[in-house]
XYZ file of C-alpha atoms in Angstrom:
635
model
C 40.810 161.513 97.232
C 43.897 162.327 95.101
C 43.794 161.821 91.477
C 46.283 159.089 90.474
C 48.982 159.831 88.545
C 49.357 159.671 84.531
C 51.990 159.069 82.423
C 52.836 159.884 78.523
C 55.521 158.188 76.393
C 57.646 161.327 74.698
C 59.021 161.324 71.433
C 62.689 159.610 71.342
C 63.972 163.348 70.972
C 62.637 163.877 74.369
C 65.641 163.351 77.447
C 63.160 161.364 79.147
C 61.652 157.895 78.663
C 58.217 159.351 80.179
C 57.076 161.791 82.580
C 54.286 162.944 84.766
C 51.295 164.223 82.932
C 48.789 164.909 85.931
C 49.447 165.525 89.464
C 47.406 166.936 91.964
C 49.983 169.643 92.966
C 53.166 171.356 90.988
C 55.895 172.957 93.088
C 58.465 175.044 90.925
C 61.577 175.425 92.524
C 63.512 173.254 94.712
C 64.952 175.373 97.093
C 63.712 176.102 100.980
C 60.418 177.244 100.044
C 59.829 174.726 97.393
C 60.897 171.778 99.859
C 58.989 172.770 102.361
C 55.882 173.319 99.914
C 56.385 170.098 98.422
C 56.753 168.025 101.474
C 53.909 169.736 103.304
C 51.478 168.740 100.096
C 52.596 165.157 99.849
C 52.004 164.544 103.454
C 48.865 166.194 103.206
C 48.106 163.283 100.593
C 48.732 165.428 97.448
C 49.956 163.675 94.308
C 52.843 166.427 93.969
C 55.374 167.251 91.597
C 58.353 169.267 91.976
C 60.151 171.420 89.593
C 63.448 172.060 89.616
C 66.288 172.729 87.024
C 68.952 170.585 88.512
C 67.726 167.951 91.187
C 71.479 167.596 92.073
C 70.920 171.448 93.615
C 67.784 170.291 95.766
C 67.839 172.413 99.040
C 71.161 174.027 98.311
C 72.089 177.141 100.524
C 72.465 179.606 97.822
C 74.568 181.988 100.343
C 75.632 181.997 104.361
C 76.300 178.611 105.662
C 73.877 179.730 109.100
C 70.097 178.726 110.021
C 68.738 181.244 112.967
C 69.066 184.272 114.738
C 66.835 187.260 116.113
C 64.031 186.551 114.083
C 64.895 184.062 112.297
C 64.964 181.516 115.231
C 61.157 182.070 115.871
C 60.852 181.415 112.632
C 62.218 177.971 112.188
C 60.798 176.729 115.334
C 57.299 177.386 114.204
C 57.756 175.822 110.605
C 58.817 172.918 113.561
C 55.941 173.134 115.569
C 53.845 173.291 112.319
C 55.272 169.641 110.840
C 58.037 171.190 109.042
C 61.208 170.135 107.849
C 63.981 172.900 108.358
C 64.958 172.418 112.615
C 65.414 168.717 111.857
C 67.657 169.570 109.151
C 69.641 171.924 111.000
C 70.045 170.323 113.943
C 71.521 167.027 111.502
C 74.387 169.400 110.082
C 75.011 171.755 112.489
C 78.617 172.277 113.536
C 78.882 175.152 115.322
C 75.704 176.482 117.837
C 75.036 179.811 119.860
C 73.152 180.911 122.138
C 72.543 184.590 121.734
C 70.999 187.896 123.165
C 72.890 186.492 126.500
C 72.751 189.729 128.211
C 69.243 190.059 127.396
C 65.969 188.438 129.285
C 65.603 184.365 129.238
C 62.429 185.474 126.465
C 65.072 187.282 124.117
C 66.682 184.888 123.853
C 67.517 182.695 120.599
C 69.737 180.360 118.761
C 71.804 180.553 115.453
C 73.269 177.696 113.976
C 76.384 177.356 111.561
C 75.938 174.128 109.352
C 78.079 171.802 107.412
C 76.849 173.360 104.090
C 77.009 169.779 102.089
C 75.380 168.016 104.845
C 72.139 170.057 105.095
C 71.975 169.676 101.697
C 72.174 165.863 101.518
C 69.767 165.490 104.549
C 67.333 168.298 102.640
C 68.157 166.207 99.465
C 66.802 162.837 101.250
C 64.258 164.252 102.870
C 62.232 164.907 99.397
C 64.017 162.144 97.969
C 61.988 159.523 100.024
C 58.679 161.265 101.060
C 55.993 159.150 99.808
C 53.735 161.146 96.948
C 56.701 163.128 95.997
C 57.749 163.464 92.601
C 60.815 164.917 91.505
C 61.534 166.278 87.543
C 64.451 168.368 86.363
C 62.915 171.074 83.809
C 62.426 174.200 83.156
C 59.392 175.600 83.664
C 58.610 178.181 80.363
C 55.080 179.272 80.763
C 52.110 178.849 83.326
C 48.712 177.137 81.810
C 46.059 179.192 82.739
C 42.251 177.788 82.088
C 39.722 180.957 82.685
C 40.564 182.560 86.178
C 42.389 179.375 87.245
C 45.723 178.279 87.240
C 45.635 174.262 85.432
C 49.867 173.423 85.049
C 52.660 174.325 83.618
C 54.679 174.068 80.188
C 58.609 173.393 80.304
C 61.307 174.562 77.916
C 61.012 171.016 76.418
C 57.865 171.469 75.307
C 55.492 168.956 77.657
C 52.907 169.987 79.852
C 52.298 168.641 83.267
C 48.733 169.972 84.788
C 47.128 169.559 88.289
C 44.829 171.335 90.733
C 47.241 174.130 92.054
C 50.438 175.687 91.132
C 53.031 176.820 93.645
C 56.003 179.036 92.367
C 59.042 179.332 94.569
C 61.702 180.506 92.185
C 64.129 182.338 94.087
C 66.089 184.727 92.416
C 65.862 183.351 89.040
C 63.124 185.031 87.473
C 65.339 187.612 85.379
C 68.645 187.044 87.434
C 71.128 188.900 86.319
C 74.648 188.773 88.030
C 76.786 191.779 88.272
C 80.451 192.785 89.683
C 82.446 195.084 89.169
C 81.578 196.145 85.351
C 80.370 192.866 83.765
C 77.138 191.137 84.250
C 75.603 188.016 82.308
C 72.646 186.495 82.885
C 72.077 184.104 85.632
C 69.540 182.642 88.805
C 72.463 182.401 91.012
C 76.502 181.370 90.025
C 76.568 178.543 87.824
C 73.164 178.386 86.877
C 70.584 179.973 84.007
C 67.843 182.195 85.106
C 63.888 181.423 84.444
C 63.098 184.106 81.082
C 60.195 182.614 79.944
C 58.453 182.094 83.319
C 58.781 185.785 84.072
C 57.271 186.801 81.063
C 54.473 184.317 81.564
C 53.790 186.075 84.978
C 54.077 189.506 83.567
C 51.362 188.205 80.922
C 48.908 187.190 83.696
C 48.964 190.881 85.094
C 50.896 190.585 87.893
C 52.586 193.831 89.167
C 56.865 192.753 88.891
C 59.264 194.912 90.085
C 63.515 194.119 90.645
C 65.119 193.377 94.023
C 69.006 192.635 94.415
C 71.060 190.935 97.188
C 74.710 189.922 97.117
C 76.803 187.544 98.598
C 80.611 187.452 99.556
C 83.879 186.306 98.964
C 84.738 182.770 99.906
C 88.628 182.257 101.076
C 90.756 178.965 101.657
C 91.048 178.520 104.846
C 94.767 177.421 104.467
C 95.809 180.771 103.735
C 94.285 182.488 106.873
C 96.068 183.602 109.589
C 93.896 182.386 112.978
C 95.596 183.969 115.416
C 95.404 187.321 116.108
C 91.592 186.823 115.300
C 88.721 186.595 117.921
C 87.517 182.755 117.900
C 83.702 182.294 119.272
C 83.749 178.783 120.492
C 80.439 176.692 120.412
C 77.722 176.931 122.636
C 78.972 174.248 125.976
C 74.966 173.921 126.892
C 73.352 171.634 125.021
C 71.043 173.312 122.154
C 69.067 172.032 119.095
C 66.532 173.691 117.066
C 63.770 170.646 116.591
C 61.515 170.308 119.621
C 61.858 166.431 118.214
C 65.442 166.653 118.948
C 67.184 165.506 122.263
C 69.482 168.184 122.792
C 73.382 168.074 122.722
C 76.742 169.434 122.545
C 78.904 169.993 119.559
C 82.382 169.062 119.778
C 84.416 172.698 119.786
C 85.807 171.868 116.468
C 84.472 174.540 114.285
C 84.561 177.840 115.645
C 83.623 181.424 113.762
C 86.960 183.922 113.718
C 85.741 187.319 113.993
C 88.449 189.997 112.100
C 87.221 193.342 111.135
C 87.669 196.187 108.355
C 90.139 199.105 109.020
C 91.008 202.504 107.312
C 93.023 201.053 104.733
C 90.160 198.796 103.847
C 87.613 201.710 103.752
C 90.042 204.211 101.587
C 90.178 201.617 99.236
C 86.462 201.335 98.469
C 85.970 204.904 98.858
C 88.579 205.342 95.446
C 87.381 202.744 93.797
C 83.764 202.525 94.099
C 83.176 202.859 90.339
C 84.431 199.865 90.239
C 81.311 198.366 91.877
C 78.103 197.032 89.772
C 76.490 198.651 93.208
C 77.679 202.560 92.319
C 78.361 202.409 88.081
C 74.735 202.166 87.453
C 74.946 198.349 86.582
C 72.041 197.434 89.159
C 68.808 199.229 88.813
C 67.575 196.953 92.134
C 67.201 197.703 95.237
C 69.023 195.934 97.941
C 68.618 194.685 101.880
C 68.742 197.146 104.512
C 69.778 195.372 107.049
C 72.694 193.177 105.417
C 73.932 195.897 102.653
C 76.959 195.262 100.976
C 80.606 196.746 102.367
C 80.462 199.751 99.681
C 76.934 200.736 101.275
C 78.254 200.588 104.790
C 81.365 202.885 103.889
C 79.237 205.351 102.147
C 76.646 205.451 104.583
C 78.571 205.530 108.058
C 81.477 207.491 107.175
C 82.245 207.800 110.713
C 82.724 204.256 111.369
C 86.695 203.367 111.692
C 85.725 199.654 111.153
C 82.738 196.653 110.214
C 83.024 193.519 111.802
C 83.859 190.201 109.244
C 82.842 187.025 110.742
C 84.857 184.133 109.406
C 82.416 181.218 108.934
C 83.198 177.441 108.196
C 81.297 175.923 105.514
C 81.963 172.008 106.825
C 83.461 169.582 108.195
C 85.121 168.571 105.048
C 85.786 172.151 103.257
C 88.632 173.956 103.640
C 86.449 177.677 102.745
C 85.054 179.918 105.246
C 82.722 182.064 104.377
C 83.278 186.347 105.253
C 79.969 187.002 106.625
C 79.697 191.083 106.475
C 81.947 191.416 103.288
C 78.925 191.457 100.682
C 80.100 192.666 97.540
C 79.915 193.677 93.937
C 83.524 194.421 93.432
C 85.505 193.533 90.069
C 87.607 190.436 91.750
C 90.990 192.830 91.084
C 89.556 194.920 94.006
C 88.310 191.724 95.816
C 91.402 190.247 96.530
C 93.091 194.046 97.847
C 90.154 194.482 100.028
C 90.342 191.113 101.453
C 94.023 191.026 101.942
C 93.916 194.441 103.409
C 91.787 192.397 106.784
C 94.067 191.302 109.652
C 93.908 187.925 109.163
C 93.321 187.722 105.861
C 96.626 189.616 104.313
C 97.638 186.525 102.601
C 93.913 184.447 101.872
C 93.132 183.335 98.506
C 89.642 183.667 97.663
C 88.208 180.356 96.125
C 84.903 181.965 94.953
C 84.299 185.756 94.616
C 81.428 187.632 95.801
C 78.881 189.138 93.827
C 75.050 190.851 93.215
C 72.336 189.055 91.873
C 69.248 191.330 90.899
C 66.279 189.649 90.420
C 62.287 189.646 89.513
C 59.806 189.799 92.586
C 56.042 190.060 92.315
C 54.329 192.731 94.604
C 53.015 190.803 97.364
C 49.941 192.652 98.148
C 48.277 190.770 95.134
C 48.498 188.155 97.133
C 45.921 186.620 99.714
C 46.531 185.493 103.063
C 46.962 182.267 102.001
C 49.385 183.185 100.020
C 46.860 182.487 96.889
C 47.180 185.314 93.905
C 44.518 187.452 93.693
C 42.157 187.241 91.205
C 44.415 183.236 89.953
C 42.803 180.529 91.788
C 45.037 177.900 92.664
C 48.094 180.043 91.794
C 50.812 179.889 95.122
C 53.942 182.250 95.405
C 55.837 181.386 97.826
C 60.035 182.630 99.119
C 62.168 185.664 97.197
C 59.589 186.053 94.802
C 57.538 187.805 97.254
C 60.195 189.995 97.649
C 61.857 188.212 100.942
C 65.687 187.398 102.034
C 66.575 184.108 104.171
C 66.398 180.766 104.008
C 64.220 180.957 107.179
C 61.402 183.752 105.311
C 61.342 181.628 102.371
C 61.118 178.017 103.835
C 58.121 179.507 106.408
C 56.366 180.940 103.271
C 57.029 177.436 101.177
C 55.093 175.566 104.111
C 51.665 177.442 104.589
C 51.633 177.933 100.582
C 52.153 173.900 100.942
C 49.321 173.580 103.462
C 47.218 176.067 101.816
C 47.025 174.525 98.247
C 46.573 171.263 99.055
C 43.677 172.277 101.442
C 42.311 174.257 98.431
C 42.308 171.352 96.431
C 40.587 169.822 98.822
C 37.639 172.922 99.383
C 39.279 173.492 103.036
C 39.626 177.034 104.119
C 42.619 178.001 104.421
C 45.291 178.627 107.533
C 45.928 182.096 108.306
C 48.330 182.769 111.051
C 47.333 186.231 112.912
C 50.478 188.552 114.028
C 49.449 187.551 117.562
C 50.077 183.223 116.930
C 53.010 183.774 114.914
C 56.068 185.137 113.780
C 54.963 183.640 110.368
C 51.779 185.273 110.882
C 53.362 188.782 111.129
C 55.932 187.940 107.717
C 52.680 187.126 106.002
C 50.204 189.988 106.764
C 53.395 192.351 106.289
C 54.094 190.764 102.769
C 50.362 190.894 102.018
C 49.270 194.203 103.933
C 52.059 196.674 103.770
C 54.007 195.292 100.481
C 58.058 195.465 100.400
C 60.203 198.534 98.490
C 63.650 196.069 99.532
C 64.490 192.453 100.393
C 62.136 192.067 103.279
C 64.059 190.406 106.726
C 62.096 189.204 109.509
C 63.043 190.896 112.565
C 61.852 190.790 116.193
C 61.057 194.287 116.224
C 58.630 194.037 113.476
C 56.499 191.738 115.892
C 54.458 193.763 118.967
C 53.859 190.553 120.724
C 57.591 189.272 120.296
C 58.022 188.285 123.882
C 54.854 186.519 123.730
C 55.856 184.506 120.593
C 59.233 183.195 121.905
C 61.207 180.534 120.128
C 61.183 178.066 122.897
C 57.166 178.154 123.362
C 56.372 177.742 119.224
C 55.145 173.756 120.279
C 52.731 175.235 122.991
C 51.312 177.895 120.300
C 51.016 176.255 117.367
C 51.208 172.316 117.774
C 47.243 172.524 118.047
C 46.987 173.984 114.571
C 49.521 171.168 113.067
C 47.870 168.485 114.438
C 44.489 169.787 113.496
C 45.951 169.836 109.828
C 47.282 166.386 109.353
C 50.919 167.596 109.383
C 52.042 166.667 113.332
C 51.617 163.014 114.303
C 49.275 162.123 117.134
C 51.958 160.852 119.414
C 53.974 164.456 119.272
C 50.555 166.329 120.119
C 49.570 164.292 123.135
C 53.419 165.191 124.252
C 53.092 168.927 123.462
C 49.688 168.650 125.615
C 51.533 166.446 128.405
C 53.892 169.144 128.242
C 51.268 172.103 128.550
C 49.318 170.565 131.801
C 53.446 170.078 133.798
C 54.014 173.644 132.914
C 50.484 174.762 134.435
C 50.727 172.734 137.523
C 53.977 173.397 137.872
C 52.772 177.397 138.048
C 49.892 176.355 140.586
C 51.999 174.706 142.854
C 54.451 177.673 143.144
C 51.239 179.798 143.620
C 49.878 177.824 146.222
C 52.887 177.154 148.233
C 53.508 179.983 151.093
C 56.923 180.091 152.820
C 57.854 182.325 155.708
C 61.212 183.963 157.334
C 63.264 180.865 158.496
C 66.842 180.344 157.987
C 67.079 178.480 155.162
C 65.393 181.057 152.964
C 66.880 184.100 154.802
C 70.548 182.766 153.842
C 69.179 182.242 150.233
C 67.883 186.258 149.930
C 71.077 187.384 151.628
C 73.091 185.542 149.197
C 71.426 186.867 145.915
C 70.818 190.531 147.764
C 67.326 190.459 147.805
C 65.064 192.210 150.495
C 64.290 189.629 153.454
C 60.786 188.480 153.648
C 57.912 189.861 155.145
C 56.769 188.253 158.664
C 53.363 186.904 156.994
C 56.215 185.270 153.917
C 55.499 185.331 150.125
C 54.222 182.579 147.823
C 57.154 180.856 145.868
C 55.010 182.340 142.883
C 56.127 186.024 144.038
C 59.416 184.966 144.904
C 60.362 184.112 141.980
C 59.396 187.198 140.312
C 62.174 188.948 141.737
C 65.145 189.775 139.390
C 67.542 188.397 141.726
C 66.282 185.198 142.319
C 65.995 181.965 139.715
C 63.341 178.918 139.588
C 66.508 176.366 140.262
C 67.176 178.612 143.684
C 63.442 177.527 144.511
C 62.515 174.000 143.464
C 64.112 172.592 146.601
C 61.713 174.372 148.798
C 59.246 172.741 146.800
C 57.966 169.450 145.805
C 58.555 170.016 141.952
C 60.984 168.335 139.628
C 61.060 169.574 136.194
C 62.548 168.877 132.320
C 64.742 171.706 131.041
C 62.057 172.969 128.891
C 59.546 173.077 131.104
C 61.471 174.634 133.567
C 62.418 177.840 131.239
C 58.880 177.894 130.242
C 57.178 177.831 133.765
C 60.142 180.565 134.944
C 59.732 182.679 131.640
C 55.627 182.709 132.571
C 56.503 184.197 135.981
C 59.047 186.510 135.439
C 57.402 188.311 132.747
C 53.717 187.638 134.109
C 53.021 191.362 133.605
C 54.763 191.789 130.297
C 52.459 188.870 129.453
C 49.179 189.748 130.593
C 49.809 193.548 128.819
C 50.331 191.470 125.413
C 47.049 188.906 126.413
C 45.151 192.519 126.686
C 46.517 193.673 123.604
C 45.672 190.363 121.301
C 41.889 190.347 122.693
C 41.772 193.674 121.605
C 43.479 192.953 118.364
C 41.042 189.632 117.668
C 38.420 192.289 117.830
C 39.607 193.983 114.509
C 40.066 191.029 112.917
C 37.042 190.045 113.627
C 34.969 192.649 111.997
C 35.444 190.562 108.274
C 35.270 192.152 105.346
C 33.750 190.055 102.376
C 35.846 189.121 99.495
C 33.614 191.044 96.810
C 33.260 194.427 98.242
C 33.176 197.369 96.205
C 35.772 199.900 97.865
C 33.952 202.723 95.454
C 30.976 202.727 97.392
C 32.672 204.399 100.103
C 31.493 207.489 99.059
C 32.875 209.312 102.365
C 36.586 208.017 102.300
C 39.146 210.073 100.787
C 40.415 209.318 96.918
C 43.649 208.278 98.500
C 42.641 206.112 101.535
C 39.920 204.082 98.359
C 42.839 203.639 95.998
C 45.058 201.949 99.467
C 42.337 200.352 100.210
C 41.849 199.027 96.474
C 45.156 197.918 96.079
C 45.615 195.656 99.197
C 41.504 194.970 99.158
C 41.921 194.029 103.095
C 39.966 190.736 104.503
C 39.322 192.643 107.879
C 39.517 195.699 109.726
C 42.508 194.756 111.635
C 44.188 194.265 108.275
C 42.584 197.781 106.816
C 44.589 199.355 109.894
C 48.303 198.087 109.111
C 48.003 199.608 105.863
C 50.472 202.380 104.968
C 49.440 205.892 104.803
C 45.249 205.176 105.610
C 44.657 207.559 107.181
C 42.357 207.627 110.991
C 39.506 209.767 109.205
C 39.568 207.209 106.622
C 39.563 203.876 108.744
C 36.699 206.105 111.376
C 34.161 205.688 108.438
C 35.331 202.574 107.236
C 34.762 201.480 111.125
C 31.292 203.117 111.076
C 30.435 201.418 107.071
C 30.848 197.993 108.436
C 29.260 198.231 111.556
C 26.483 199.473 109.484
């Protein structure tokens, strides 16, 4: 049972009348990872209170108005499937939806959403707002309050202390921001607001391992000055698509559509003779930044062969005039900002209402962090979003909801949830955080996931509703759905299995059509039909006494078509199971291994691995080294 609340009376000096004293839970930060931590506590039953410096900035998207994407996709629909917030949001401000990896296989398939960048705010905003056990408190948090090994609250730059049960911090890029362009830097978490000093330090003081990230963001034009049309528009997706599996899909109106321009040699030549005029090539940022969305200097330097980078024009709402120049990440002075972007078809004559810059930042090495996203060593201490050295909304907001779920079941002596890189997407973000540790701004990408076209974005309710339901955070009525759902899809697969169809015309017209090879005399199963390239579960359902929903229909056609993709990956996760089985206990001494190499003990030291499996995704450990290891355990 949850500790009820208590209050103090402050000192008139104070800003506020009173404030909390004693929660159960504190969240620090207020942005996707925080939200999602906070909500997942308080509807877990958590007395929780959430940190933030400026509660008008709740849920803000700090940089690209755009939820989804390879990766990214999976992602969100599994905080969904889990009880999470972030597909309802999206789907409430979305105004502009795609469907993409088209030319790829229905599993490859995912969405990415442009949103109203106020909206999702304002339904984020509300969201917290009214969630029962939910308390919100603009301050800054100065110092954590440690009590032996365990981490007991928080003190703020005001001077009060608030204490409870378990700490999560979700900072962002504040800890030691610092922005930078051109040749100045000051200072900051992100534009307009102070970074978190003392909170740093207090980290650094517990012994945690800090090192500095960076990531930028781009120049922001009025979309009155831009010049629409000699530029590529990419209309809205005319098949319905939503990200919740709560909501009914639907269509956008084709109101809102990206422009697509691109850079050209007059663009490059001007970067190339002026890059001392970035904070990314004068020395200014120490940092290092995202691979896979570098700025425009980094893509000049590094592909001097390319003649041109695509800039994707992107609305930021319904009732802004700015769009947004996805691609154009920069730490330009603004001088050169305003020649590079008028040098872009399109843009020769845009004014740029916000200017683009780097933010480098304080991250804590993630491998001194549990599965549960628990610090080492600090019970009750959570980290949670950029400060494990992540980029994305959708990285931090899946890292905000297990640290959620896994602090308040902490409090309450639960084990922990642990999603294995064979449930989740989430699963493989955490064990890579935890296992192999990040050297840049860690993306989630498909490729980073062996059993990708097992864990598809469309199936995240069948995979994981079990495990939300079984935690408190998905209502009863949405299970027994999810399951209703589960048993259509199966019979749905039996029937086609089960029903045998030979040469006749009706089918023989149907093959011809979609240049198939005619059947057999003895026929084919509908099952076996359908695996065929050529031919498509609608072409068969009226040979058959089957009517299906949309989603079940993609699900039970997906489960045919790549039956032996799928039963390689089923053979693959037993096996992987396996490893993870063989535990390894929480206080073993890694220097007893008197047979393993000094290098594969000091690997193994550093990310002190819960399991085999884990011990074999670590960088560098070498086979000799994880042969013994193999041969210690089963000892």
């Amino acid at each position: 049972m949850s500790e009820k609340i208590e209050a103090i009376n402050l000192q008139p000096k104070s800003p506020c009348p009173a404030v909390i004293k004693k929660v159960d839970l504190i969240v620090i930060g207020a942005g996707h990872a925080g939200c999602e931590a906070a909500l997942a506590a308080a509807r877990l039953g958590m007395e929780t209170a959430l940190l933030t410096m400026s509660l008008s900035h709740i849920g803000k998207l700090s940089c690209n108005p755009s939820i989804g994407g390879p990766g990214k996709s999976q992602l969100v629909s599994e905080i969904d499937a889990l009880g999470g917030e972030m597909a309802r949001i999206t789907d409430q401000a979305m105004i502009n939806v795609r469907l993409l990896n088209t030319s790829k296989g229905r599993a490859m398939q995912v969405c990415r959403a442009q949103v109203d960048r106020n909206r999702y705010q304002a339904a984020l905003k509300k969201s917290v707002e009214e969630q029962d056990n939910l308390h919100l408190i603009e301050a800054t948090v100065e110092a954590m309050i440690i009590k032996g090994s365990r981490a007991v609250g928080i003190r703020t730059s005001a001077g009060w202390e608030i204490h409870g049960r378990a700490v999560i911090v979700a900072v962002g890029t504040f800890l030691n921001g610092k922005i930078c362009y051109g040749k100045t830097s000051f200072p900051a978490g992100r534009a307009g607001e102070p970074p978190a000093r003392g909170l740093a330090s207090s980290l650094r003081l517990l012994g945690l391992k800090m090192a500095r990230l960076k990531t930028g963001t781009p120049p922001r034009v009025d979309g009155r000055s831009i010049d629409f049309s000699p530029l590529k528009r990419q209309e809205t997706s005319t098949v319905p698509l939503v990200f919740s599996f709560t909501t009914s899909p639907y269509t956008l109106p084709n109101t809102f559509p990206v422009y697509l321009s691109e850079t050209n040699e007059e663009t490059h030549n001007l970067i190339r003779d002026n890059l001392k005029e970035s904070a990314n090539y004068n020395g200014l940022i120490t940092g290092v930044g995202p691979r896979y969305c570098p700025s425009i200097e980094a893509k000049i330097v590094k592909f001097p062969h390319r003649t041109s980078h695509k800039v994707f024009l992107e609305p930021e709402g319904e009732y802004s005039e700015e769009y947004y120049l996805q691609g154009l990440y920069t730490a330009f002075s603004q001088e050169i900002q305003i020649r590079m972007v008028n040098s872009i078809v399109g843009l020769e004559y845009a004014r740029i209402t916000q200017f683009g810059y780097n933010i480098e930042y304080e991250f804590v090495d993630p491998t001194q962090l549990l599965p549960s996203l628990e610090v080492k060593g600090i019970s009750g201490l959570f980290l949670a979003g950029q400060i494990n050295g992540t980029t994305g909304y959708e990285e931090a907001a899946a890292q905000g909801l297990l640290a959620g779920i896994n602090a308040a079941r902490s409090i309450r002596g639960e084990e922990p949830v642990v999603l294995s890189r064979a449930q989740a997407f989430i699963g493989v973000l955490l064990d890579d955080l935890i296992t192999k540790g990040v050297d840049e701004p860690y993306r989630m990408l498909p490729s980073r996931a062996e059993y990708r076209i097992t864990l598809r974005e469309k199936n995240a309710d069948l995979r994981l509703a079990e495990i939300g339901y079984r935690i408190g955070l998905l209502p009863q009525s949405r299970y027994e759905q999810i399951q209703r759902k589960k048993e259509e899809i199966a019979r749905a697969i039996t029937t086609l299995q089960r029903t045998h169809i030979t040469p006749g015309d009706k089918i023989d017209d149907l093959l011809a059509a979609r240049r198939t090879t005619p059947l057999r005399q003895n026929g084919s199963s509908l099952y076996h039909l359908l695996r065929r390239p050529q031919i498509t579960l609608a072409d068969l359902l009226p040979l058959c006494a089957l009517s299906l929903s949309p989603e079940v229909a993609e699900e039970v056609e997906i489960a045919v078509k790549y039956d032996g993709y799928l039963q390689q990956q089923t053979r693959e996760i037993a096996r992987l199971m396996r490893l993870e089985k063989m535990a390894i206990p929480v206080d073993f001494t890694w220097q007893d291994l008197t047979s393993i190499s000094r290098e594969g003990k000091e690997r193994l030291t550093k990310v002190k691995p819960r399991s085999f499996g884990q011990a074999t995704r670590i960088p560098g450990l070498s086979k000799a080294d994880l042969s013994l290891l193999a041969i210690y355990l089963k000892r």
